């Protein structure tokens, strides 16, 4: 079987504390060829890099998630800038806007989103975008800064996916596409030009059916890939192969299967 590239996982999360090493040692035997461990704060940026230094199939992304920007200051931005230049770091993320929780307030989220977009563009690194119920402001700022990158766990409509593609950005689809009530992700999975699709877990969250609600890991992408292959009437292997190549392009990682 073709190898899995998980473009978005959080193995620094506490829920992996009890068996992180065993799990990460086992993933290659489950068909996982590459993982980008995405951070959400300064402390998880450090742990993401530590994981990438330890496991040769893991790379890191550093950035501050909208939920964590409330007490961010300019020193933190300098820290992210320094960490972003480490050899195993391939992206700035995850960064973005979350208007579902509105915490912290929108103007604070917008301020740090712009700062981190600017930073990524200045370092010529791709961004990993978190956009929850903030499609309009997200698109506006992506148009303003024109970063390379991916909109992760894409939850927008087919129309919005076309706008993202017109900016030359990738779309990340994960477990939500397998959920029984999924509508928009299924439509996007069907319509999206294949060269702009990447697969992800958001582990430990969003495990695909039939593991919904359980702790997720990158091996479970096999179920997400099977569902998308079914939607597109194609072979799973072919889908895994193409999305693997797409992810290498997105993160500028040189890897051959
Ligand atoms: Ni995430």
Short mmCIF file of C-alpha atoms and ligand atoms in Angstrom, two decimals:
data_model
loop_
_atom_site.label_atom_id
_atom_site.label_comp_id
_atom_site.label_asym_id
_atom_site.label_seq_id
_atom_site.Cartn_x
_atom_site.Cartn_y
_atom_site.Cartn_z
CA UNK A 1 0.00 0.00 0.00
CA UNK A 2 1.13 3.56 -0.68
CA UNK A 3 2.36 5.49 2.32
CA UNK A 4 0.35 7.98 4.38
CA UNK A 5 1.43 11.62 4.79
CA UNK A 6 -0.36 13.15 7.78
CA UNK A 7 -0.04 16.89 7.20
CA UNK A 8 -1.47 17.90 10.60
CA UNK A 9 -1.17 16.15 13.97
CA UNK A 10 -0.58 17.14 17.60
CA UNK A 11 1.46 14.38 19.23
CA UNK A 12 2.61 16.88 21.86
CA UNK A 13 -0.93 16.67 23.33
CA UNK A 14 -1.25 15.38 26.95
CA UNK A 15 -3.43 12.45 25.89
CA UNK A 16 -0.32 10.86 24.37
CA UNK A 17 1.75 11.24 27.55
CA UNK A 18 1.34 7.65 28.68
CA UNK A 19 2.40 5.93 25.45
CA UNK A 20 3.76 8.57 23.06
CA UNK A 21 7.03 6.79 22.26
CA UNK A 22 5.47 3.38 21.67
CA UNK A 23 2.77 4.90 19.47
CA UNK A 24 5.20 6.96 17.40
CA UNK A 25 7.53 4.00 17.01
CA UNK A 26 4.61 1.92 15.72
CA UNK A 27 3.22 4.35 13.13
CA UNK A 28 5.60 3.45 10.28
CA UNK A 29 4.42 -0.17 10.58
CA UNK A 30 0.86 1.13 10.03
CA UNK A 31 1.83 2.66 6.70
CA UNK A 32 2.66 6.16 7.92
CA UNK A 33 5.52 7.63 5.90
CA UNK A 34 5.52 11.25 7.12
CA UNK A 35 3.85 13.46 9.72
CA UNK A 36 3.96 17.20 10.36
CA UNK A 37 3.47 17.85 14.07
CA UNK A 38 1.74 21.21 14.35
CA UNK A 39 2.13 23.41 17.40
CA UNK A 40 -0.40 25.74 18.98
CA UNK A 41 1.70 27.69 21.50
CA UNK A 42 5.29 28.49 22.42
CA UNK A 43 5.59 25.44 24.67
CA UNK A 44 4.13 23.05 22.07
CA UNK A 45 6.42 24.61 19.44
CA UNK A 46 9.36 23.42 21.53
CA UNK A 47 7.85 19.96 21.97
CA UNK A 48 6.99 19.70 18.26
CA UNK A 49 10.63 20.33 17.38
CA UNK A 50 11.78 17.80 20.00
CA UNK A 51 9.56 15.14 18.39
CA UNK A 52 10.85 16.00 14.93
CA UNK A 53 14.42 15.73 16.16
CA UNK A 54 13.69 12.32 17.62
CA UNK A 55 11.71 10.63 14.82
CA UNK A 56 12.99 10.91 11.28
CA UNK A 57 9.51 10.71 9.68
CA UNK A 58 8.22 13.67 11.74
CA UNK A 59 8.63 17.35 10.88
CA UNK A 60 7.45 20.35 12.90
CA UNK A 61 5.38 23.48 12.38
CA UNK A 62 5.66 26.37 14.83
CA UNK A 63 3.03 29.00 15.50
CA UNK A 64 0.45 30.27 17.96
CA UNK A 65 -3.15 29.04 17.61
CA UNK A 66 -5.92 31.69 17.84
CA UNK A 67 -7.04 30.22 21.21
CA UNK A 68 -3.57 30.85 22.63
CA UNK A 69 -2.87 34.39 21.40
CA UNK A 70 -4.58 36.10 24.36
CA UNK A 71 -1.38 36.60 26.36
CA UNK A 72 1.05 36.64 23.42
CA UNK A 73 3.64 39.42 23.27
CA UNK A 74 6.33 40.51 20.84
CA UNK A 75 8.98 38.33 22.58
CA UNK A 76 6.85 35.31 21.69
CA UNK A 77 6.84 36.37 18.07
CA UNK A 78 10.65 36.58 18.18
CA UNK A 79 10.73 33.08 19.68
CA UNK A 80 8.56 31.75 16.84
CA UNK A 81 10.82 33.51 14.34
CA UNK A 82 13.91 31.81 15.81
CA UNK A 83 12.30 28.38 16.10
CA UNK A 84 10.93 28.62 12.55
CA UNK A 85 14.48 28.67 11.23
CA UNK A 86 15.44 25.33 12.80
CA UNK A 87 16.19 22.60 10.26
CA UNK A 88 13.22 20.30 11.03
CA UNK A 89 10.65 23.11 10.90
CA UNK A 90 8.71 23.20 7.63
CA UNK A 91 5.84 25.64 8.28
CA UNK A 92 4.33 28.34 10.47
CA UNK A 93 1.20 27.02 12.17
CA UNK A 94 -1.26 26.62 13.24
CA UNK A 95 -2.39 30.21 12.97
CA UNK A 96 -5.70 31.77 12.10
CA UNK A 97 -9.09 32.79 13.41
CA UNK A 98 -11.70 31.02 15.51
CA UNK A 99 -14.99 32.89 15.71
CA UNK A 100 -16.82 29.85 17.09
CA UNK A 101 -15.33 30.48 20.52
CA UNK A 102 -14.44 34.16 20.05
CA UNK A 103 -11.83 33.74 22.73
CA UNK A 104 -9.78 35.89 22.91
CA UNK A 105 -11.62 38.76 21.26
CA UNK A 106 -11.56 39.04 17.48
CA UNK A 107 -9.31 42.09 17.29
CA UNK A 108 -6.65 40.24 19.33
CA UNK A 109 -6.92 37.17 17.08
CA UNK A 110 -6.72 39.32 13.96
CA UNK A 111 -3.65 41.18 15.21
CA UNK A 112 -1.59 38.02 15.89
CA UNK A 113 -2.84 36.28 12.77
CA UNK A 114 -1.51 39.17 10.68
CA UNK A 115 1.80 39.24 12.56
CA UNK A 116 2.33 35.52 11.96
CA UNK A 117 1.30 35.72 8.30
CA UNK A 118 3.85 38.48 7.85
CA UNK A 119 6.48 36.37 9.61
CA UNK A 120 5.83 33.30 7.43
CA UNK A 121 6.01 35.33 4.23
CA UNK A 122 9.25 37.00 5.35
CA UNK A 123 10.80 33.55 6.02
CA UNK A 124 9.31 32.09 2.85
CA UNK A 125 7.63 29.31 4.85
CA UNK A 126 4.15 27.91 4.17
CA UNK A 127 1.38 28.59 6.70
CA UNK A 128 -1.10 26.17 8.28
CA UNK A 129 -4.40 27.98 8.65
CA UNK A 130 -7.06 27.35 11.29
CA UNK A 131 -10.35 28.93 10.15
CA UNK A 132 -13.44 28.22 12.20
CA UNK A 133 -16.51 30.25 11.28
CA UNK A 134 -14.22 33.06 10.14
CA UNK A 135 -14.16 32.43 6.39
CA UNK A 136 -14.56 36.06 5.31
CA UNK A 137 -11.75 37.56 7.43
CA UNK A 138 -9.50 34.56 6.74
CA UNK A 139 -9.82 34.97 2.97
CA UNK A 140 -9.35 38.73 3.20
CA UNK A 141 -6.06 38.34 5.06
CA UNK A 142 -4.84 35.49 2.87
CA UNK A 143 -5.45 37.75 -0.12
CA UNK A 144 -3.58 40.57 1.58
CA UNK A 145 -0.43 38.57 2.49
CA UNK A 146 -0.44 35.87 -0.25
CA UNK A 147 1.36 33.18 1.78
CA UNK A 148 1.93 29.66 0.49
CA UNK A 149 0.28 27.01 2.63
CA UNK A 150 -2.78 24.99 3.53
CA UNK A 151 -6.21 25.66 5.00
CA UNK A 152 -6.46 22.78 7.45
CA UNK A 153 -9.58 20.80 8.31
CA UNK A 154 -11.33 22.72 5.57
CA UNK A 155 -14.93 23.40 6.54
CA UNK A 156 -15.95 25.88 3.85
CA UNK A 157 -18.12 25.50 0.78
CA UNK A 158 -17.04 24.49 -2.73
CA UNK A 159 -17.13 28.21 -3.66
CA UNK A 160 -14.74 29.05 -0.85
CA UNK A 161 -12.46 26.15 -1.83
CA UNK A 162 -12.20 27.74 -5.29
CA UNK A 163 -11.11 31.03 -3.69
CA UNK A 164 -8.47 29.21 -1.63
CA UNK A 165 -7.21 27.46 -4.76
CA UNK A 166 -7.07 30.73 -6.65
CA UNK A 167 -4.57 31.88 -3.99
CA UNK A 168 -2.43 28.82 -4.76
CA UNK A 169 -3.10 27.24 -1.37
CA UNK A 170 -3.78 23.61 -0.53
CA UNK A 171 -6.85 22.21 1.19
CA UNK A 172 -6.52 19.74 4.07
CA UNK A 173 -9.28 17.18 4.62
CA UNK A 174 -9.47 14.86 7.59
CA UNK A 175 -11.84 12.68 9.59
CA UNK A 176 -14.84 14.99 9.23
CA UNK A 177 -15.27 13.85 5.61
CA UNK A 178 -16.19 10.38 6.93
CA UNK A 179 -18.85 11.59 9.39
CA UNK A 180 -22.43 10.57 8.66
CA UNK A 181 -23.69 14.17 8.69
CA UNK A 182 -20.81 15.51 6.56
CA UNK A 183 -22.04 17.58 3.65
CA UNK A 184 -19.67 20.40 2.71
CA UNK A 185 -16.42 18.41 3.16
CA UNK A 186 -17.90 15.64 0.96
CA UNK A 187 -18.79 18.15 -1.76
CA UNK A 188 -15.32 19.66 -1.55
CA UNK A 189 -13.70 16.19 -1.62
CA UNK A 190 -15.64 15.44 -4.79
CA UNK A 191 -14.90 18.69 -6.62
CA UNK A 192 -11.37 19.60 -5.57
CA UNK A 193 -8.64 19.26 -8.21
CA UNK A 194 -6.58 16.39 -6.84
CA UNK A 195 -3.24 18.21 -6.98
CA UNK A 196 -4.45 20.62 -4.27
CA UNK A 197 -5.66 18.04 -1.74
CA UNK A 198 -3.68 16.93 1.32
CA UNK A 199 -4.77 14.50 4.05
CA UNK A 200 -4.60 15.11 7.78
CA UNK A 201 -5.81 13.82 11.12
CA UNK A 202 -5.69 16.72 13.60
CA UNK A 203 -4.79 13.88 16.01
CA UNK A 204 -5.74 13.36 18.81
CA UNK A 205 -8.99 14.91 17.56
CA UNK A 206 -11.43 14.11 14.75
CA UNK A 207 -10.84 10.38 14.37
CA UNK A 208 -12.59 9.10 11.24
CA UNK A 209 -15.57 6.74 11.29
CA UNK A 210 -15.64 3.99 12.67
CA UNK A 211 -13.34 5.45 15.37
CA UNK A 212 -15.21 8.73 15.81
CA UNK A 213 -14.79 10.10 19.34
CA UNK A 214 -11.75 7.92 20.05
CA UNK A 215 -8.15 9.09 20.26
CA UNK A 216 -6.94 9.59 16.70
CA UNK A 217 -3.53 8.76 15.20
CA UNK A 218 -2.02 9.09 11.73
CA UNK A 219 -2.60 5.43 10.80
CA UNK A 220 -6.36 6.09 10.81
CA UNK A 221 -5.93 8.26 7.69
CA UNK A 222 -6.43 4.98 5.82
CA UNK A 223 -10.17 5.33 6.65
CA UNK A 224 -10.32 8.97 5.55
CA UNK A 225 -8.50 8.09 2.33
CA UNK A 226 -10.85 5.18 1.67
CA UNK A 227 -13.87 7.47 2.00
CA UNK A 228 -12.42 10.17 -0.29
CA UNK A 229 -11.39 7.53 -2.84
CA UNK A 230 -14.97 6.23 -2.77
CA UNK A 231 -16.37 9.75 -3.24
CA UNK A 232 -14.04 10.28 -6.22
CA UNK A 233 -14.38 6.74 -7.62
CA UNK A 234 -10.66 6.10 -7.58
CA UNK A 235 -8.19 3.67 -6.02
CA UNK A 236 -7.09 4.40 -2.43
CA UNK A 237 -3.48 3.71 -3.33
CA UNK A 238 -3.53 6.27 -6.10
CA UNK A 239 -5.10 8.85 -3.75
CA UNK A 240 -2.46 8.20 -1.06
CA UNK A 241 0.34 8.47 -3.59
CA UNK A 242 -0.87 11.76 -5.05
CA UNK A 243 -1.64 13.35 -1.68
CA UNK A 244 1.78 12.26 -0.41
CA UNK A 245 3.44 14.07 -3.32
CA UNK A 246 1.22 17.11 -2.76
CA UNK A 247 2.24 17.26 0.91
CA UNK A 248 5.93 17.07 0.01
CA UNK A 249 5.38 20.00 -2.37
CA UNK A 250 3.41 21.96 0.23
CA UNK A 251 6.07 21.61 2.93
CA UNK A 252 9.03 21.55 0.55
CA UNK A 253 10.17 18.17 1.86
CA UNK A 254 12.26 15.99 -0.44
CA UNK A 255 11.05 12.42 0.03
CA UNK A 256 10.48 9.54 -2.26
CA UNK A 257 8.46 6.56 -1.19
NI1 LIG B 1 -4.87 21.29 14.72
#
